[in-house]
CSV table of C-alpha atoms in Angstrom, one decimal:
chain,number,residue,atom,x,y,z
A,1,MET,CA,-31.4,-27.0,64.9
A,2,SER,CA,-28.5,-27.1,67.2
A,3,ILE,CA,-25.6,-29.9,66.7
A,4,PRO,CA,-25.3,-32.2,69.7
A,5,ARG,CA,-21.9,-31.6,71.3
A,6,ALA,CA,-20.7,-35.1,71.7
A,7,PHE,CA,-19.4,-37.8,69.1
A,8,PHE,CA,-21.8,-40.7,70.1
A,9,GLU,CA,-25.0,-41.3,71.7
A,10,ARG,CA,-25.7,-44.4,73.8
A,11,THR,CA,-28.7,-46.4,72.5
A,12,ASP,CA,-30.1,-49.8,72.4
A,13,ARG,CA,-28.4,-50.3,69.0
A,14,GLY,CA,-24.9,-49.3,70.8
A,15,PHE,CA,-22.9,-46.2,69.9
A,16,GLU,CA,-24.6,-44.2,67.4
A,17,PRO,CA,-22.0,-41.6,65.7
A,18,LEU,CA,-23.4,-38.1,66.0
A,19,PRO,CA,-22.4,-35.1,63.6
A,20,ALA,CA,-19.2,-34.2,65.5
A,21,ALA,CA,-17.9,-37.8,64.8
A,22,VAL,CA,-17.7,-37.2,60.9
A,23,GLY,CA,-14.1,-37.6,59.4
A,24,ALA,CA,-12.1,-35.3,57.6
A,25,TRP,CA,-11.5,-38.1,54.9
A,26,SER,CA,-14.9,-38.9,54.3
A,27,PRO,CA,-18.4,-37.7,55.6
A,28,ASP,CA,-19.3,-41.4,55.8
A,29,MET,CA,-16.4,-42.2,58.0
A,30,VAL,CA,-16.1,-41.6,61.9
A,31,ASN,CA,-12.8,-39.4,62.9
A,32,GLY,CA,-9.9,-40.7,64.9
A,33,PRO,CA,-10.6,-38.6,67.8
A,34,ALA,CA,-14.0,-39.9,68.4
A,35,ILE,CA,-12.8,-43.6,67.9
A,36,CYS,CA,-9.8,-43.5,70.2
A,37,GLY,CA,-11.8,-41.4,72.9
A,38,LEU,CA,-14.8,-44.4,72.9
A,39,LEU,CA,-12.1,-47.2,73.0
A,40,GLY,CA,-10.0,-45.3,75.6
A,41,GLY,CA,-13.0,-44.4,77.7
A,42,GLU,CA,-14.5,-47.7,77.9
A,43,LEU,CA,-11.3,-49.0,78.9
A,44,ASP,CA,-10.8,-46.9,81.7
A,45,SER,CA,-14.5,-47.2,83.2
A,46,ALA,CA,-14.3,-50.8,83.0
A,47,HIS,CA,-10.9,-51.9,83.9
A,48,ARG,CA,-8.8,-49.3,85.7
A,49,PRO,CA,-8.3,-50.6,89.4
A,50,GLU,CA,-8.7,-48.2,92.3
A,51,GLY,CA,-5.4,-46.6,92.9
A,52,PHE,CA,-4.1,-46.9,89.5
A,53,VAL,CA,-3.7,-44.5,86.5
A,54,PRO,CA,-3.4,-45.0,82.8
A,55,ALA,CA,0.2,-45.4,81.4
A,56,ARG,CA,-0.5,-46.6,78.0
A,57,LEU,CA,-3.1,-47.0,75.4
A,58,THR,CA,-2.4,-48.2,71.9
A,59,VAL,CA,-5.1,-47.9,69.3
A,60,ASP,CA,-5.0,-49.8,66.1
A,61,LEU,CA,-7.4,-48.4,63.1
A,62,PHE,CA,-7.3,-51.2,60.7
A,63,ARG,CA,-10.7,-50.7,58.9
A,64,ALA,CA,-12.9,-48.0,58.0
A,65,THR,CA,-15.2,-46.9,60.7
A,66,LEU,CA,-18.4,-45.9,59.0
A,67,ARG,CA,-21.4,-43.8,60.7
A,68,LYS,CA,-23.2,-46.7,61.8
A,69,PRO,CA,-23.8,-48.2,65.3
A,70,LEU,CA,-20.9,-49.3,66.9
A,71,GLU,CA,-20.2,-51.8,69.9
A,72,VAL,CA,-17.2,-51.9,72.3
A,73,ALA,CA,-16.2,-55.4,74.0
A,74,THR,CA,-13.6,-55.2,76.5
A,75,VAL,CA,-11.6,-58.1,78.6
A,76,GLU,CA,-9.2,-58.0,81.6
A,77,VAL,CA,-5.8,-59.5,80.5
A,78,ARG,CA,-4.1,-58.8,83.7
A,79,ARG,CA,-4.8,-57.5,87.2
A,80,GLY,CA,-1.5,-57.5,89.5
A,81,GLY,CA,-0.4,-55.5,92.2
A,82,ARG,CA,1.5,-52.8,90.2
A,83,ILE,CA,0.0,-53.3,86.6
A,84,ALA,CA,-3.2,-54.1,84.8
A,85,VAL,CA,-3.8,-54.8,81.2
A,86,ALA,CA,-6.9,-54.9,79.3
A,87,ASP,CA,-8.1,-55.0,75.6
A,88,ALA,CA,-10.9,-53.9,73.5
A,89,GLN,CA,-12.4,-54.3,70.3
A,90,LEU,CA,-14.6,-51.6,68.4
A,91,LEU,CA,-17.2,-53.8,66.4
A,92,GLN,CA,-19.3,-52.9,63.7
A,93,GLU,CA,-22.0,-55.1,62.2
A,94,GLY,CA,-20.3,-57.9,63.9
A,95,ARG,CA,-16.9,-57.3,62.5
A,96,ALA,CA,-13.9,-55.9,64.5
A,97,VAL,CA,-12.8,-52.3,62.8
A,98,ALA,CA,-10.3,-50.9,65.6
A,99,ARG,CA,-8.9,-52.7,68.6
A,100,ALA,CA,-7.0,-50.8,71.7
A,101,THR,CA,-4.8,-52.0,74.9
A,102,ALA,CA,-4.8,-50.3,77.7
A,103,VAL,CA,-2.0,-50.4,80.6
A,104,PHE,CA,-2.5,-49.1,84.2
A,105,LEU,CA,0.1,-48.7,86.7
A,106,ARG,CA,0.1,-48.3,90.5
A,107,PRO,CA,1.8,-44.9,91.4
A,108,SER,CA,4.7,-45.0,94.0
A,109,GLU,CA,7.6,-43.3,95.4
A,110,GLN,CA,10.4,-41.7,92.9
A,111,PRO,CA,14.0,-43.2,93.0
A,112,PRO,CA,16.5,-41.1,94.0
A,113,GLY,CA,19.1,-39.2,91.6
A,114,GLU,CA,18.6,-36.8,88.8
A,115,VAL,CA,17.6,-38.1,85.1
A,116,TRP,CA,18.5,-36.1,82.0
A,117,THR,CA,15.1,-34.6,80.6
A,118,ARG,CA,14.7,-32.0,77.7
A,119,GLY,CA,14.7,-28.6,78.8
A,120,GLU,CA,12.2,-27.2,76.2
A,121,THR,CA,8.8,-27.0,77.6
A,122,PRO,CA,5.6,-26.1,75.2
A,123,ALA,CA,3.4,-23.3,76.7
A,124,PRO,CA,-0.5,-23.2,76.8
A,125,PRO,CA,-2.3,-20.4,74.9
A,126,PRO,CA,-2.8,-17.2,76.7
A,127,ALA,CA,-5.2,-17.6,79.5
A,128,GLU,CA,-7.8,-15.3,78.0
A,129,MET,CA,-8.2,-17.6,74.9
A,130,ARG,CA,-8.8,-20.8,76.9
A,131,GLY,CA,-12.4,-20.3,78.4
A,132,GLY,CA,-15.7,-22.3,77.4
A,133,PRO,CA,-16.7,-25.9,78.0
A,134,VAL,CA,-15.5,-27.1,74.5
A,135,SER,CA,-12.3,-25.2,72.8
A,136,TYR,CA,-10.2,-25.9,69.9
A,137,LEU,CA,-6.9,-23.7,69.5
A,138,TRP,CA,-4.2,-24.2,67.1
A,139,ASN,CA,-0.6,-22.8,66.6
A,140,SER,CA,2.2,-23.1,64.2
A,141,GLY,CA,5.7,-22.0,64.2
A,142,GLU,CA,7.9,-21.1,67.1
A,143,ASP,CA,5.9,-18.0,68.0
A,144,ASP,CA,3.7,-18.6,71.4
A,145,ALA,CA,1.6,-15.5,70.6
A,146,GLY,CA,0.3,-17.1,67.1
A,147,TRP,CA,-2.6,-19.1,68.9
A,148,SER,CA,-5.9,-18.9,67.1
A,149,ARG,CA,-9.3,-20.6,66.6
A,150,ARG,CA,-8.9,-20.6,62.7
A,151,LEU,CA,-7.5,-24.1,61.6
A,152,GLY,CA,-6.9,-23.0,58.2
A,153,GLY,CA,-4.7,-20.4,59.3
A,154,HIS,CA,-2.0,-22.9,60.1
A,155,GLN,CA,-1.5,-24.7,57.1
A,156,ASN,CA,2.2,-24.5,56.3
A,157,ASP,CA,5.5,-26.4,56.7
A,158,GLN,CA,6.1,-25.3,60.4
A,159,ARG,CA,5.6,-27.3,63.7
A,160,LYS,CA,2.1,-27.4,64.7
A,161,ARG,CA,0.6,-27.4,68.2
A,162,THR,CA,-3.1,-27.9,69.5
A,163,TRP,CA,-4.9,-26.8,72.9
A,164,GLN,CA,-8.2,-28.7,73.4
A,165,ARG,CA,-11.2,-29.0,75.8
A,166,PRO,CA,-12.8,-31.7,73.5
A,167,PHE,CA,-16.3,-32.5,72.9
A,168,PRO,CA,-17.5,-35.3,75.3
A,169,VAL,CA,-17.4,-38.7,73.8
A,170,ILE,CA,-20.8,-39.8,74.8
A,171,LEU,CA,-23.8,-37.5,75.0
A,172,GLY,CA,-24.8,-36.8,78.4
A,173,GLU,CA,-22.0,-38.6,80.0
A,174,GLU,CA,-18.8,-37.0,81.7
A,175,PRO,CA,-15.5,-38.3,80.0
A,176,ASN,CA,-13.0,-40.2,82.0
A,177,VAL,CA,-9.7,-39.1,82.0
A,178,LEU,CA,-8.6,-41.8,79.4
A,179,ALA,CA,-11.4,-40.9,77.0
A,180,THR,CA,-10.3,-37.0,77.2
A,181,VAL,CA,-6.6,-37.8,76.8
A,182,ALA,CA,-7.2,-40.4,73.9
A,183,THR,CA,-9.6,-37.9,72.1
A,184,VAL,CA,-6.9,-35.2,72.2
A,185,GLY,CA,-3.8,-37.3,71.7
A,186,GLU,CA,-5.1,-38.5,68.6
A,187,SER,CA,-4.2,-35.1,67.2
A,188,THR,CA,-0.5,-36.5,66.8
A,189,SER,CA,-1.0,-37.9,63.3
A,190,MET,CA,-2.7,-34.5,62.4
A,191,LEU,CA,-0.2,-32.3,63.9
A,192,THR,CA,2.8,-34.5,62.7
A,193,ASN,CA,1.6,-35.2,59.1
A,194,TRP,CA,0.2,-31.7,58.2
A,195,GLY,CA,2.1,-29.7,55.7
A,196,GLU,CA,2.0,-26.8,53.5
A,197,ARG,CA,-0.7,-28.6,51.2
A,198,GLY,CA,-2.5,-30.4,54.1
A,199,VAL,CA,-2.5,-33.9,55.4
A,200,GLY,CA,-1.9,-36.6,53.1
A,201,PHE,CA,-1.0,-39.6,55.4
A,202,ILE,CA,-3.8,-41.3,57.3
A,203,ASN,CA,-2.7,-42.9,60.5
A,204,GLY,CA,-3.1,-46.7,61.0
A,205,ASP,CA,-2.7,-46.6,64.8
A,206,LEU,CA,-1.8,-44.4,68.0
A,207,THR,CA,-0.1,-45.2,71.1
A,208,LEU,CA,0.0,-42.6,73.9
A,209,VAL,CA,2.2,-42.9,77.0
A,210,LEU,CA,1.5,-41.0,80.4
A,211,SER,CA,3.6,-40.3,83.2
A,212,ARG,CA,0.9,-38.7,85.1
A,213,LEU,CA,-2.8,-37.7,84.8
A,214,PRO,CA,-3.6,-34.3,83.2
A,215,ARG,CA,-4.5,-31.3,85.2
A,216,GLY,CA,-6.7,-28.8,84.7
A,217,GLY,CA,-9.3,-30.4,82.2
A,218,ALA,CA,-7.4,-28.9,78.8
A,219,ILE,CA,-4.9,-30.8,76.9
A,220,GLY,CA,-2.0,-29.6,74.6
A,221,VAL,CA,-0.4,-31.6,71.8
A,222,GLN,CA,3.1,-30.5,70.4
A,223,ALA,CA,4.4,-32.1,67.2
A,224,GLU,CA,8.1,-32.9,67.7
A,225,ASN,CA,9.3,-34.8,64.7
A,226,HIS,CA,7.9,-36.5,61.4
A,227,PHE,CA,9.7,-39.3,59.3
A,228,SER,CA,8.6,-40.3,56.0
A,229,ALA,CA,9.9,-42.4,53.0
A,230,ASP,CA,8.0,-44.4,50.4
A,231,GLY,CA,4.4,-43.5,51.7
A,232,ILE,CA,5.1,-44.7,55.1
A,233,ALA,CA,5.4,-42.0,58.0
A,234,VAL,CA,6.2,-41.9,61.7
A,235,GLY,CA,5.3,-38.9,63.9
A,236,ASN,CA,5.9,-38.1,67.4
A,237,ALA,CA,4.2,-35.2,69.7
A,238,THR,CA,4.6,-34.3,73.4
A,239,LEU,CA,1.2,-34.2,75.5
A,240,PHE,CA,1.3,-31.4,78.1
A,241,ASP,CA,-1.3,-29.1,80.2
A,242,GLU,CA,-0.8,-26.0,82.2
A,243,ASP,CA,1.9,-27.5,84.5
A,244,GLY,CA,4.2,-28.9,81.5
A,245,PRO,CA,4.7,-32.2,79.6
A,246,PHE,CA,2.9,-35.3,81.1
A,247,GLY,CA,3.2,-38.0,78.2
A,248,ALA,CA,3.8,-38.4,74.4
A,249,GLY,CA,1.9,-39.6,71.3
A,250,VAL,CA,3.5,-41.7,68.4
A,251,THR,CA,1.6,-42.8,65.2
A,252,THR,CA,2.4,-44.4,62.0
A,253,ALA,CA,0.6,-43.5,58.8
A,254,VAL,CA,0.3,-44.4,55.0
A,255,ALA,CA,0.1,-41.9,52.5
A,256,ASN,CA,-3.4,-41.2,51.0
A,257,PRO,CA,-2.8,-38.2,48.3
A,258,ALA,CA,-5.9,-39.0,46.3
A,259,ALA,CA,-8.0,-37.8,49.5
A,260,GLN,CA,-5.5,-35.3,50.5
A,261,VAL,CA,-7.1,-33.4,53.4
A,262,ASP,CA,-6.9,-29.5,52.8
A,263,PHE,CA,-7.4,-27.7,56.1
A,264,SER,CA,-6.9,-24.2,54.3
A,265,ARG,CA,-10.6,-24.6,53.3
A,266,HIS,CA,-11.9,-24.8,57.0
């Protein structure tokens, strides 16, 4: 029996989590990429004005989301000539388990003059490894040739990267751009908190900021830094595609060593 290649199915009960949405922390929980993808996608489809692009998505993950039906309620906060803002709540059994805010901006002409930007740019994996409608690749260290599909082969104390063409958020529905970016961008927490003994921090939020839309269908995330003290962590990452960086992710997380996720077993 094949597993449905999506995180949720849209039914008359709401969004039903599918096996691909199972979280690493518990088999009874929905994973972060699925939650962020669902919220981002619903905000994009309901509230992005024509001619605008998504510039920021912030998701607060303040309750455990269980493998039970979910609803998404969205509301427009502001729609102007250059900026639009919308909010969403993820509801389970009538109670909010997560919330999100999306900011959409209208593109315009670049101002004159050069601005400093970091010279180093992350590179995608070799072209022969990138095929397939769904693809998850991993890399660690500074060796661009070290990409592989084996997640557990990169459990170490080196910098992490991923390159993904992820599962669709909703079964039978083509994901919009913010759904895809949010699904992949949620890897910011995993990549920045993943060390030689696994992941011992669970994120409570995610913020993604985008300067343009990604191109080519697949998205990469490269960890840039991790700071932690007294069980609180901050991580930031670069989002990139075949043409280079286009955005960034930042997340805060709290220690959860009792349920440390050991990816060396995967």
